[in-house]
Short mmCIF file of C-alpha atoms and ligand atoms in Angstrom, two decimals:
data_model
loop_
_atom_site.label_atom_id
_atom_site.label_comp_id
_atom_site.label_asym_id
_atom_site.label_seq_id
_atom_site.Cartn_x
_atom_site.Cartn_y
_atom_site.Cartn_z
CA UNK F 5 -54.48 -90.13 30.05
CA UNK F 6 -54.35 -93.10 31.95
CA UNK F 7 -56.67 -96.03 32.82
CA UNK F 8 -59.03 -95.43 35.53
CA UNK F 9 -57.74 -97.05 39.05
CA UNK F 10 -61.63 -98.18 39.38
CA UNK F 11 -62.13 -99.65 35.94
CA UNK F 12 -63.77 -103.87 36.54
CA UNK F 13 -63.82 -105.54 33.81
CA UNK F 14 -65.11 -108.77 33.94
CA UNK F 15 -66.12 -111.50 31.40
CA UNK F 16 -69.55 -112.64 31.20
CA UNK F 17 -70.38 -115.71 32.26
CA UNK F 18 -70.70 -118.47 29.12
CA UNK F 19 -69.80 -115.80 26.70
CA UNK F 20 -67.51 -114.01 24.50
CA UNK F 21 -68.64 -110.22 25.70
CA UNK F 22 -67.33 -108.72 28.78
CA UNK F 23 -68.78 -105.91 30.86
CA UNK F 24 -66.73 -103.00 32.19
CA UNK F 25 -68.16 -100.46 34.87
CA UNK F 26 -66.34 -97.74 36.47
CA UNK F 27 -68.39 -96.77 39.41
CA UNK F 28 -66.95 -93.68 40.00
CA UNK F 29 -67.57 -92.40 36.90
CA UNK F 30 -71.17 -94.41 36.87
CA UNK F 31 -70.31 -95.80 33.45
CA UNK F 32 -71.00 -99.47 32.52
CA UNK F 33 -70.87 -100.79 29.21
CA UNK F 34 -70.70 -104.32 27.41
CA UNK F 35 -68.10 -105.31 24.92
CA UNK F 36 -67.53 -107.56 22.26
CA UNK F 37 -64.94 -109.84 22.51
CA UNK F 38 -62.56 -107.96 20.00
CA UNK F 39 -63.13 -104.38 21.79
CA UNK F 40 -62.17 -105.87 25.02
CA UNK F 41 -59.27 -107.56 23.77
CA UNK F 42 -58.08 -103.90 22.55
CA UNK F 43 -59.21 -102.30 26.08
CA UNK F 44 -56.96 -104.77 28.08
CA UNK F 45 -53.88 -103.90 25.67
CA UNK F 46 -54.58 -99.99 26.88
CA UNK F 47 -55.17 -99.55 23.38
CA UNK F 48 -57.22 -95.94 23.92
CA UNK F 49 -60.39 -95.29 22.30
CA UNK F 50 -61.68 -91.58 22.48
CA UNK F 51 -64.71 -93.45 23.89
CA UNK F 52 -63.09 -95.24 26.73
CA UNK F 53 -61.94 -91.54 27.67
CA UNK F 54 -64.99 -89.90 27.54
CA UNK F 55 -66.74 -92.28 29.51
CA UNK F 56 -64.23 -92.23 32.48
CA UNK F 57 -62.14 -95.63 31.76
CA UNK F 58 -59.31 -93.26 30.75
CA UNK F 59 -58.86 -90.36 32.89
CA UNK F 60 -55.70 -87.92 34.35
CA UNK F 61 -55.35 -89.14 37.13
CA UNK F 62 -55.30 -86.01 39.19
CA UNK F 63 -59.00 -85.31 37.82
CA UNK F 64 -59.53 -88.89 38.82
CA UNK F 65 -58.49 -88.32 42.21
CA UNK F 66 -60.12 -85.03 42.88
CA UNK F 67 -63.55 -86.90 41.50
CA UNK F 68 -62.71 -89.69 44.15
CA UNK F 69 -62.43 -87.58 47.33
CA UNK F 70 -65.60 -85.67 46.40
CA UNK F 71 -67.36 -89.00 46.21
CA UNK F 72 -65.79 -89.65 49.43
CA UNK F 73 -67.01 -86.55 51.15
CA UNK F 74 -70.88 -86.98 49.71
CA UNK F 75 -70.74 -90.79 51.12
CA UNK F 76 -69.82 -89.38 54.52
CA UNK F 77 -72.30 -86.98 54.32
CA UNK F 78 -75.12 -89.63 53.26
CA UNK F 79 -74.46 -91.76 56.10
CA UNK F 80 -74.88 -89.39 58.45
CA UNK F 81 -78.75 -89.45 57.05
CA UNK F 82 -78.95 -93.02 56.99
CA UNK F 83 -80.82 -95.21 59.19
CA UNK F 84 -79.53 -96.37 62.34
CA UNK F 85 -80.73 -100.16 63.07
CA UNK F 86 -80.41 -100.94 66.80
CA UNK F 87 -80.87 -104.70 67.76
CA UNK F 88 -81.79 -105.41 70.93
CA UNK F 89 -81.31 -109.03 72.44
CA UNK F 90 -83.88 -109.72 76.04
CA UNK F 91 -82.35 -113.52 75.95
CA UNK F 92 -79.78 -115.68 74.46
CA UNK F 93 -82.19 -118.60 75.05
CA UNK F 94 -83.48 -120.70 72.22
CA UNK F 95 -85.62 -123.84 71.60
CA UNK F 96 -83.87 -124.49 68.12
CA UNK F 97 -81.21 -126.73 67.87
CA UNK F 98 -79.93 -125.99 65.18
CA UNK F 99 -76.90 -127.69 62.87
CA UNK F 100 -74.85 -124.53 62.52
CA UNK F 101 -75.55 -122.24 65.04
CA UNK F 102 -72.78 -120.04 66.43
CA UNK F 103 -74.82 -118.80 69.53
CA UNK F 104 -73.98 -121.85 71.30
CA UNK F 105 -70.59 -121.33 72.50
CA UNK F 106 -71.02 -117.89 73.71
CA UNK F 107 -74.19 -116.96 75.83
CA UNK F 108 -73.79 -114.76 78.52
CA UNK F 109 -76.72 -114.96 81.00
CA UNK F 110 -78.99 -112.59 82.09
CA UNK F 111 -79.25 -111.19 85.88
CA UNK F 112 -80.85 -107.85 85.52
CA UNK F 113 -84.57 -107.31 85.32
CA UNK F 114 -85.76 -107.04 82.22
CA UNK F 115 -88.25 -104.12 82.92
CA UNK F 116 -85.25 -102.07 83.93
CA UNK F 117 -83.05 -103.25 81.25
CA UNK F 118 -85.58 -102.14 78.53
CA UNK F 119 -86.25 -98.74 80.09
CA UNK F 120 -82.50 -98.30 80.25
CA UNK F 121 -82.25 -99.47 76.09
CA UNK F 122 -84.63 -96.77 74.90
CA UNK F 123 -83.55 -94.38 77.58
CA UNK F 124 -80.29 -94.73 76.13
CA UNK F 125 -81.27 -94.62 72.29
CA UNK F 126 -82.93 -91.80 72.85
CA UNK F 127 -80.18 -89.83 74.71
CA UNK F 128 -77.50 -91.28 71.84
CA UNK F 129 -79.19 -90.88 68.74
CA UNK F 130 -81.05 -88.02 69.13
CA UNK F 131 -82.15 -86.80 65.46
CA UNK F 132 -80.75 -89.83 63.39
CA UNK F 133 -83.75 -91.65 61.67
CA UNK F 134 -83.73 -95.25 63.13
CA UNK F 135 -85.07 -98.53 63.95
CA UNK F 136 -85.10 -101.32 66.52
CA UNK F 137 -84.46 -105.18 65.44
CA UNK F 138 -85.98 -107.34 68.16
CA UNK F 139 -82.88 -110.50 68.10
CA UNK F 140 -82.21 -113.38 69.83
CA UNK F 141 -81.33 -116.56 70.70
CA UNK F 142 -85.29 -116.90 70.11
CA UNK F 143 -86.91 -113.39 71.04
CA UNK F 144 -90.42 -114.97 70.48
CA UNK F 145 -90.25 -117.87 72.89
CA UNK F 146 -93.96 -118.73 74.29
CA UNK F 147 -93.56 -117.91 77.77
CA UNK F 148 -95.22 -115.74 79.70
CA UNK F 149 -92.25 -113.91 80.83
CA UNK F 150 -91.06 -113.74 77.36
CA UNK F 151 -94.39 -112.12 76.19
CA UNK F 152 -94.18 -109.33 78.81
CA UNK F 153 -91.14 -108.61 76.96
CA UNK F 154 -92.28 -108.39 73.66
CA UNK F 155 -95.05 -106.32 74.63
CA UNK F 156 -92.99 -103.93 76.46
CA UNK F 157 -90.78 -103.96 73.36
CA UNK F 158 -93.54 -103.24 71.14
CA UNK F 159 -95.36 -100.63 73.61
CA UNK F 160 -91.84 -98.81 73.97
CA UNK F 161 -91.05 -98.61 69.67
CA UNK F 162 -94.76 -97.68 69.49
CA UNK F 163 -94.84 -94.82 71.71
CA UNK F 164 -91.43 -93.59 70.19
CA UNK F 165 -92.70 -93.65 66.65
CA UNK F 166 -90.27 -96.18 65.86
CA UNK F 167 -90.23 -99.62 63.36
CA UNK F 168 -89.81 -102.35 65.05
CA UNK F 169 -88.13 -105.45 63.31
CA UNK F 170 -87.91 -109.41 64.60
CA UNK F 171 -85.64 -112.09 63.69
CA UNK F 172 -87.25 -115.44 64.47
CA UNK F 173 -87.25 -118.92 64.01
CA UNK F 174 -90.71 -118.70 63.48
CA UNK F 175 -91.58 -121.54 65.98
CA UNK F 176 -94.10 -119.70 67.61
CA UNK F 177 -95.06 -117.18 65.59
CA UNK F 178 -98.58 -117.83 64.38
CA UNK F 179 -98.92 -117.39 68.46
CA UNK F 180 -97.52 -114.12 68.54
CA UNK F 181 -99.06 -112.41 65.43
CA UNK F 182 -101.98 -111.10 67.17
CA UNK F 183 -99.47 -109.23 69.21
CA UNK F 184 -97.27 -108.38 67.00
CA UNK F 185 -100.56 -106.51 64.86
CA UNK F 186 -100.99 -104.36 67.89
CA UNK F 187 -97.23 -102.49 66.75
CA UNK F 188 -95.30 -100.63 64.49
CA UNK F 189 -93.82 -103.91 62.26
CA UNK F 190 -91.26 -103.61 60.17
CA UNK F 191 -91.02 -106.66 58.94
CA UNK F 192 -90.36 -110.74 60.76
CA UNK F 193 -87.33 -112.59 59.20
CA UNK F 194 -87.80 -115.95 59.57
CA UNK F 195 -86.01 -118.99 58.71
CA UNK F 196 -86.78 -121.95 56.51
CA UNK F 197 -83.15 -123.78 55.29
CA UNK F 198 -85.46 -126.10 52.47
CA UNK F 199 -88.32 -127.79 51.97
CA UNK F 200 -89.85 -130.21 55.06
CA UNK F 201 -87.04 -132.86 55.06
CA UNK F 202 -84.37 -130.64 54.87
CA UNK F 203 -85.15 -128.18 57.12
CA UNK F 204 -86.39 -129.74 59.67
CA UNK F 205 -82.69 -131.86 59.23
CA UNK F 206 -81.21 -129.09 60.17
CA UNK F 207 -83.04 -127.08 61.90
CA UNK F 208 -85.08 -128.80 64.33
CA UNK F 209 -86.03 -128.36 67.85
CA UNK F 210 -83.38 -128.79 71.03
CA UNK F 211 -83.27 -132.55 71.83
CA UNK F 212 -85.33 -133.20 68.39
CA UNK F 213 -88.77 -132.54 67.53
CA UNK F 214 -89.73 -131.17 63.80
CA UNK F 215 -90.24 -127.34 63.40
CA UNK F 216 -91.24 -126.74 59.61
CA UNK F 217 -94.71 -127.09 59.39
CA UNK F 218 -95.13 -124.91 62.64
CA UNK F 219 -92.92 -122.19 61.02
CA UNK F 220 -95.08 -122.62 58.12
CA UNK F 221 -98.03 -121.83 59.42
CA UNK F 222 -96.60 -118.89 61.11
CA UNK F 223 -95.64 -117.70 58.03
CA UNK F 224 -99.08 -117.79 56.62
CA UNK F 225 -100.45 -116.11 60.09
CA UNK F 226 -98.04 -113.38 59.31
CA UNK F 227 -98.69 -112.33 55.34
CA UNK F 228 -102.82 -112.95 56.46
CA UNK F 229 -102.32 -110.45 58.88
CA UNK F 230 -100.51 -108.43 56.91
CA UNK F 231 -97.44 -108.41 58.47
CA UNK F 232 -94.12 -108.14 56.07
CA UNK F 233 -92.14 -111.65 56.22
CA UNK F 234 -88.35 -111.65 55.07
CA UNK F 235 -87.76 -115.09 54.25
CA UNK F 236 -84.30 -116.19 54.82
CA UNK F 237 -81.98 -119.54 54.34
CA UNK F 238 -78.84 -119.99 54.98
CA UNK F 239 -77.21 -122.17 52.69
CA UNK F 240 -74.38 -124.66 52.22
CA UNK F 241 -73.54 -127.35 50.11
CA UNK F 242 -75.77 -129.87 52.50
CA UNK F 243 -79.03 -128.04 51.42
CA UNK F 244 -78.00 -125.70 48.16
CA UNK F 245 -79.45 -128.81 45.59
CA UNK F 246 -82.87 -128.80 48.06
CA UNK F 247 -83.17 -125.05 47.45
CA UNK F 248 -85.24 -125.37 44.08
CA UNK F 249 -87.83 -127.41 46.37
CA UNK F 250 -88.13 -124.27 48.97
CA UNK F 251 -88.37 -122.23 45.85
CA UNK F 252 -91.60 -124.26 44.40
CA UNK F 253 -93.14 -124.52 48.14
CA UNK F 254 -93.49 -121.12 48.28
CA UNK F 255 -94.69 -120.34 44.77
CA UNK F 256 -97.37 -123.33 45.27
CA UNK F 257 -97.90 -121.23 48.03
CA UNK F 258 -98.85 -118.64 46.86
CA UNK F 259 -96.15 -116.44 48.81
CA UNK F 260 -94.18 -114.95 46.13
CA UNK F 261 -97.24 -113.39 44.76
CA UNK F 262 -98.16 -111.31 47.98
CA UNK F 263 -96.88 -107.99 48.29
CA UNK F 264 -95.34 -108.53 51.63
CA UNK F 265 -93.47 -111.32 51.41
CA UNK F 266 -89.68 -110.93 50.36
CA UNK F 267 -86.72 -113.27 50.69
CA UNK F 268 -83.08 -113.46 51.48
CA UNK F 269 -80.10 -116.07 51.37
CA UNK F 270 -77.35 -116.24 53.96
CA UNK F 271 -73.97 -118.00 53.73
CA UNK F 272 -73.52 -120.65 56.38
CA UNK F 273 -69.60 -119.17 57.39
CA UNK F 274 -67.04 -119.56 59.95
CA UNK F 275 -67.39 -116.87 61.73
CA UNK F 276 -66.37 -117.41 65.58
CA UNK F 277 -67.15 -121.18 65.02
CA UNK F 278 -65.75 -124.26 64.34
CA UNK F 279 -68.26 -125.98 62.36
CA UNK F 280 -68.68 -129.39 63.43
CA UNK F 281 -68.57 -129.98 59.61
CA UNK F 282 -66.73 -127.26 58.14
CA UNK F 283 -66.43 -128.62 54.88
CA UNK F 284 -69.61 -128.21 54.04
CA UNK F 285 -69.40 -124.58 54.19
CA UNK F 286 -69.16 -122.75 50.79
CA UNK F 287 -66.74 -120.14 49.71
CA UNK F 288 -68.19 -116.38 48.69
CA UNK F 289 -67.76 -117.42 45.15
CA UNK F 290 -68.43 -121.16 45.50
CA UNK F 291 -72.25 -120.67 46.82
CA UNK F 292 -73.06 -117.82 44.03
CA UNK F 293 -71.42 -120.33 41.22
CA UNK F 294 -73.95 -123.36 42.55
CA UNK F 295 -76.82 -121.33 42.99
CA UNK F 296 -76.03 -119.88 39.21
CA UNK F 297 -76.29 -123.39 37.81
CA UNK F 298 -78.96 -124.52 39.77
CA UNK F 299 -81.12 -121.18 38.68
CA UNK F 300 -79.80 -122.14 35.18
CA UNK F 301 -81.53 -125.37 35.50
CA UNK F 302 -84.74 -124.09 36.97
CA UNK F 303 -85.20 -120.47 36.27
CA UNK F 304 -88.94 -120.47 38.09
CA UNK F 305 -86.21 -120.14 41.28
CA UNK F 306 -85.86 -116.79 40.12
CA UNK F 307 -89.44 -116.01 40.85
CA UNK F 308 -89.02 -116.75 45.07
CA UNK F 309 -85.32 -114.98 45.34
CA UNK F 310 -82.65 -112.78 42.60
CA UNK F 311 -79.49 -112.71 43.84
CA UNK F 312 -78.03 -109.57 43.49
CA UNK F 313 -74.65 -110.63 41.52
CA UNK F 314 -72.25 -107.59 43.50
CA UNK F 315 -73.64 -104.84 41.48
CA UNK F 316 -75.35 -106.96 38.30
CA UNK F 317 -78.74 -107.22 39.57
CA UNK F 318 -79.09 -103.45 40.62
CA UNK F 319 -77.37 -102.12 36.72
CA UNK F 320 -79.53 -104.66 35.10
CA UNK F 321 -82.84 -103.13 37.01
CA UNK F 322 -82.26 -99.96 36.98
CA UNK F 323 -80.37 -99.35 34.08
CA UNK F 324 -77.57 -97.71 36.05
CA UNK F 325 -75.04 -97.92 38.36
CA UNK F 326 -75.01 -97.76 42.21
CA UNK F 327 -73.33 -94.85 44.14
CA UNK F 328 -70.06 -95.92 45.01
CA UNK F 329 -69.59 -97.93 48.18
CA UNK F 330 -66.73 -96.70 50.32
CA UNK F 331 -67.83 -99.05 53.05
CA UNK F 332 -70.21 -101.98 53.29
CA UNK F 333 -69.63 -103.28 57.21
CA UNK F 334 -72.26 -100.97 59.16
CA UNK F 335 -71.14 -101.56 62.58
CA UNK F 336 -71.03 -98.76 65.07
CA UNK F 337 -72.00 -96.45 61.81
CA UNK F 338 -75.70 -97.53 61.01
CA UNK F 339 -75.42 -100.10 63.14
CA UNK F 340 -75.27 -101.19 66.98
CA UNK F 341 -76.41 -104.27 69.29
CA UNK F 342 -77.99 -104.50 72.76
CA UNK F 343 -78.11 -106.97 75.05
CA UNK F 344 -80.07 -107.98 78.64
CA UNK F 345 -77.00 -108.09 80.43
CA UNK F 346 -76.56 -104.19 79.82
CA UNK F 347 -73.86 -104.48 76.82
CA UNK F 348 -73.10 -102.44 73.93
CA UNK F 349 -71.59 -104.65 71.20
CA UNK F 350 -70.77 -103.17 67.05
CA UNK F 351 -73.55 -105.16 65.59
CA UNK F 352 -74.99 -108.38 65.66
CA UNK F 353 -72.10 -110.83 64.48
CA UNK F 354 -70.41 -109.66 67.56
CA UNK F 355 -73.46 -109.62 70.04
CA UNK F 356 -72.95 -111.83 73.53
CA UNK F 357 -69.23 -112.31 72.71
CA UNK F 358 -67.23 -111.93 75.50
CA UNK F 359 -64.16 -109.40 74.56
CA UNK F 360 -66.54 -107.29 71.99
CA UNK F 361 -68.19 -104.98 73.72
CA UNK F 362 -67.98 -101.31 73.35
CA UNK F 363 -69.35 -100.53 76.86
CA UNK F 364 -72.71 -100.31 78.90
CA UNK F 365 -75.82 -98.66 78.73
CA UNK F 366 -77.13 -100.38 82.03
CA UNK F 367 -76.77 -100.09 85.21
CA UNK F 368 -74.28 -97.47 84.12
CA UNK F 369 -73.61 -96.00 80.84
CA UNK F 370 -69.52 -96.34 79.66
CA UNK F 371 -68.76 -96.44 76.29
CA UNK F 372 -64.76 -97.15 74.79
CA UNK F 373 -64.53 -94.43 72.21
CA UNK F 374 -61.35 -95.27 71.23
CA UNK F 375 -62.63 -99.00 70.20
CA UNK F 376 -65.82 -97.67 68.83
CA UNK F 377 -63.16 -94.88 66.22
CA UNK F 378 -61.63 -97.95 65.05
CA UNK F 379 -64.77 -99.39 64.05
CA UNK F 380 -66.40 -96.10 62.80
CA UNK F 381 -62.93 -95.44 60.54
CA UNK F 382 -63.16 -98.30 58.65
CA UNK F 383 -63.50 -97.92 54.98
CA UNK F 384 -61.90 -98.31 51.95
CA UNK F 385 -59.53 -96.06 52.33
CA UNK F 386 -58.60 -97.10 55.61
CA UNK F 387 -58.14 -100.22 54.69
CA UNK F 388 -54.50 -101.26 53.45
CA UNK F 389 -54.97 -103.60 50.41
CA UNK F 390 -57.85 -102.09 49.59
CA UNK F 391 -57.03 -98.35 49.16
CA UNK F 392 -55.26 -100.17 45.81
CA UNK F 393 -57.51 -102.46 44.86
CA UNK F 394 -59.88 -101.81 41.27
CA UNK F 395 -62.96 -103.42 43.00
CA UNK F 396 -63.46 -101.38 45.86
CA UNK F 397 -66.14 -98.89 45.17
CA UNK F 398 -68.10 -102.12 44.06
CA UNK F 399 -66.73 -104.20 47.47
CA UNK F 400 -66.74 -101.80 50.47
CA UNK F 401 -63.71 -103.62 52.11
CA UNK F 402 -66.22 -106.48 53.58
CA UNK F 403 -67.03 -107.16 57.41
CA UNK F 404 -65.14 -106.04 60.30
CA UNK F 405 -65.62 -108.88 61.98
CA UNK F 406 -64.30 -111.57 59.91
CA UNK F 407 -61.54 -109.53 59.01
CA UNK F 408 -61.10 -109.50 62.95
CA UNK F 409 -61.54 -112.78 63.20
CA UNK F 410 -59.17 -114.17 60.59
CA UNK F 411 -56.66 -111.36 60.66
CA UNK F 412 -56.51 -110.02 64.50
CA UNK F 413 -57.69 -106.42 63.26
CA UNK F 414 -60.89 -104.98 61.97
CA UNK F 415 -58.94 -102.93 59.64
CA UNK F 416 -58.46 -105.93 57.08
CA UNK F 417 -59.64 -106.59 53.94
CA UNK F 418 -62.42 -109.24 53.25
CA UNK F 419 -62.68 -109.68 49.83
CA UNK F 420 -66.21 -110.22 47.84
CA UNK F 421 -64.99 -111.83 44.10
CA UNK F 422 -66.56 -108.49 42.82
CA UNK F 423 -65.94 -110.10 38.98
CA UNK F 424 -66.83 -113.37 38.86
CA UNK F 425 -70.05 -112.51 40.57
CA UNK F 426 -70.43 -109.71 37.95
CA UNK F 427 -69.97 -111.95 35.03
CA UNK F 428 -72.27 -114.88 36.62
CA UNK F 429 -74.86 -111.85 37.01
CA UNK F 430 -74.69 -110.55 33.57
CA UNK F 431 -74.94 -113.46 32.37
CA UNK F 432 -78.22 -114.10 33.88
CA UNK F 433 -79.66 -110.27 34.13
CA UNK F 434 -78.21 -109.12 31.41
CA UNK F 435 -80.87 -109.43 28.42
CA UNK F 436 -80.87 -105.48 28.35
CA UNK F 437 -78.42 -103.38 26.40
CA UNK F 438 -77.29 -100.61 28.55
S1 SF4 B 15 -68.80 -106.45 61.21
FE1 SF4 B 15 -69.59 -107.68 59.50
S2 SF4 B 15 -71.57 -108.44 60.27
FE2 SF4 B 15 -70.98 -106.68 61.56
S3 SF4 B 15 -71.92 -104.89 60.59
FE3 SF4 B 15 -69.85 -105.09 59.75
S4 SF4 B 15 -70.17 -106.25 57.88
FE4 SF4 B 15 -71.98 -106.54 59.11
S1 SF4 B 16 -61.88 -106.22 50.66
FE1 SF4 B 16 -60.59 -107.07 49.01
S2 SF4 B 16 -61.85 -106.96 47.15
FE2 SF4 B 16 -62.79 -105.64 48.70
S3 SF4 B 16 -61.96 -103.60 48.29
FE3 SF4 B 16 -60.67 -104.53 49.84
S4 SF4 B 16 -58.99 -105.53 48.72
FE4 SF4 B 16 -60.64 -105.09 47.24
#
């Protein structure tokens, strides 16, 4: 007997007891500081054995190719989120945006181009369950072009029996949510980066002009129609201290109360951009440690958004462990990206950049199989430093792209600090014993 390969054992956050999981044998337990201490000198315990922390390791293997083989086989069921993008164009200007650099403009019509989009979805994925993700630039400019668009978007998901999804910067969405009740809606991710100041600091209109209160009052247009909103902010160390303040808004709100309404943080990155102030960007562990100590200081935060801590949140909910991740970047797998100009692209961090795309689904269909192999291969155990590494069935080998972008290939690693953010999210989760 030997100790697992998959065996994270992390320290909780501001204490003495640890927490060990082995997600391949679904086991997670906490320890006291003096059973820990005998765990990391491989002192065996009949307990640690029976549990999976000390296995043979040709058991362990055989165990971890049959996980393997049912993750395979449960992606193929999974659902397949196409975004489609009818325009690059936005009215935001916003601080951070990466769009800017890389917009490639439209020439086709965009009657044709739609036709062509679900012709092609439905030619391509034919029996997968799936969903379209109306993206942007700003898909719901208030134009009268623009409309046309979204209705035709909304007839053509509609009479498919598919969801239809929208990512917007909410400017004019109180506008469009008499529309938008006419179809099948997912859900409308919009963004608000803080409360008034802040935001609209960062996030205001091309050539100025304040956008929060609009947004605002789509927002409420949206949840009274009963329309799901995903509320998202993106967060670096410029508005991290003013998220408290977004938190309270929406209680006060009464948002956080309705059944539709949900939220979600991003990490202002580097991806494809030079920040014109890159050092306010956080690391993957930095933002998670200041949002820790901020929800320390005002746990009502908790109440608007619960970050998920890798795997904490999920074990401390449900009282067990995920399934093992063998991959967490969905591109060309459960994910793909659409644009006007007739381009297939992996997924959306890649969309409009010139160089990424896979092929063409109009005016002709093409598609580079060989590119699209490489990024359908990737997982964990296609991935060199990770095939080795303890935290990968908690990880999934991060995203293609910014392995791409920082290391030339998608086949790098990009790591998540799987046990920090496990020890910050026992620490604040983990009131339950397990
Ligand atoms: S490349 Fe990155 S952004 Fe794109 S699907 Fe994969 S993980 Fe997500
Ligand atoms: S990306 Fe890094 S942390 Fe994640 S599995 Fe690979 S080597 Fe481990």
């Amino acid at each position: 007997m030997q100790p697992s390969k998959h065996n994270i054992l992390s320290q909780v956050a501001g204490s003495e007891r640890w927490l060990l999981v082995n997600l391949l044998s679904g086991q997670a337990d906490l320890l006291d500081a003096v059973t820990a201490a005998k765990f990391i000198r491989g002192e065996a315990a009949p307990e640690f054995a029976a549990k999976g922390y000390l296995v043979d390791p040709v058991e362990e293997a055989a165990r971890y190719a049959a996980a393997k083989a049912k993750f395979a086989e449960d992606q193929k069921d999974d659902e397949v989120q196409l975004f489609f993008v009818p325009s690059y164009a936005c009215n935001f200007g916003c601080s951070y945006c990466f769009q800017d650099e890389y917009a490639p403009q439209q020439t086709h019509d965009p009657d044709a181009v739609i036709d062509a989009f679900f012709s092609y979805v439905e030619d391509t994925f034919v029996g997968r369950k799936k969903y379209v993700t109306l993206f942007g630039g700003e898909p719901l400019l208030d134009t009268p072009k623009n409309r046309k668009v979204v209705q035709k978007l909304i007839d053509g998901t509609k009479v498919r029996g598919l969801d239809l999804a929208i990512v917007t910067n909410g400017y004019s969405l109180a506008s469009f949510v008499p529309l938008l009740k006419t179809g099948r809606i997912r859900e409308v991710q919009v963004t608000l980066d803080g409360a008034r100041a802040m935001h609209d600091q960062r996030r205001s209109l091309k050539g100025g002009g304040k956008t929060f209160d609009p947004v605002v009052a789509g927002i409420d247009a949206a949840l009274d129609a009963g329309l799901t909103v995903n509320l998202r902010a993106v967060l670096d160390k410029e508005n991290l201290t003013d998220f408290g303040n977004l938190a309270h808004f929406a209680i006060d709100k009464g948002w956080t109360e309705r059944p539709n309404f949900k939220t979600q943080v991003g990490r202002n990155y580097e991806l494809h951009h030079c920040q014109t102030n890159n050092t306010r960007l956080y690391t993957r562990l930095s933002l998670w440690e200041d949002l820790y100590r901020l929800i320390e200081s005002d746990p009502e935060i908790l109440r608007f958004y619960r970050p998920a801590y890798s795997i904490s949140r999920f074990l401390f909910d449900e009282g067990r462990l995920p399934e093992p991740l063998f991959d967490s970047c969905p591109a060309t797998k459960t994910e793909w990206a659409f644009d006007a100009t007739g381009a297939i692209y992996p997924c959306t961090a890649n969309v409009g950049k010139a160089g990424e795309e896979l092929g063409t689904f109009y005016p002709t269909r093409s598609l580079q199989q060989a590119v699209v192999d490489d990024w359908s291969g990737r997982d964990v155990t296609t991935i060199e430093a990770c095939s080795s590494c303890s935290q990968q069935l908690a990880c999934g080998g991060g995203c293609g792209a910014v392995s791409k972008s920082w290391k030339g290939t998608i086949r790098g690693s990009d790591c998540r600090p799987v046990k920090e953010l496990m020890g910050l999210g026992c620490a604040l989760y983990g009131q339950r014993e397990l």
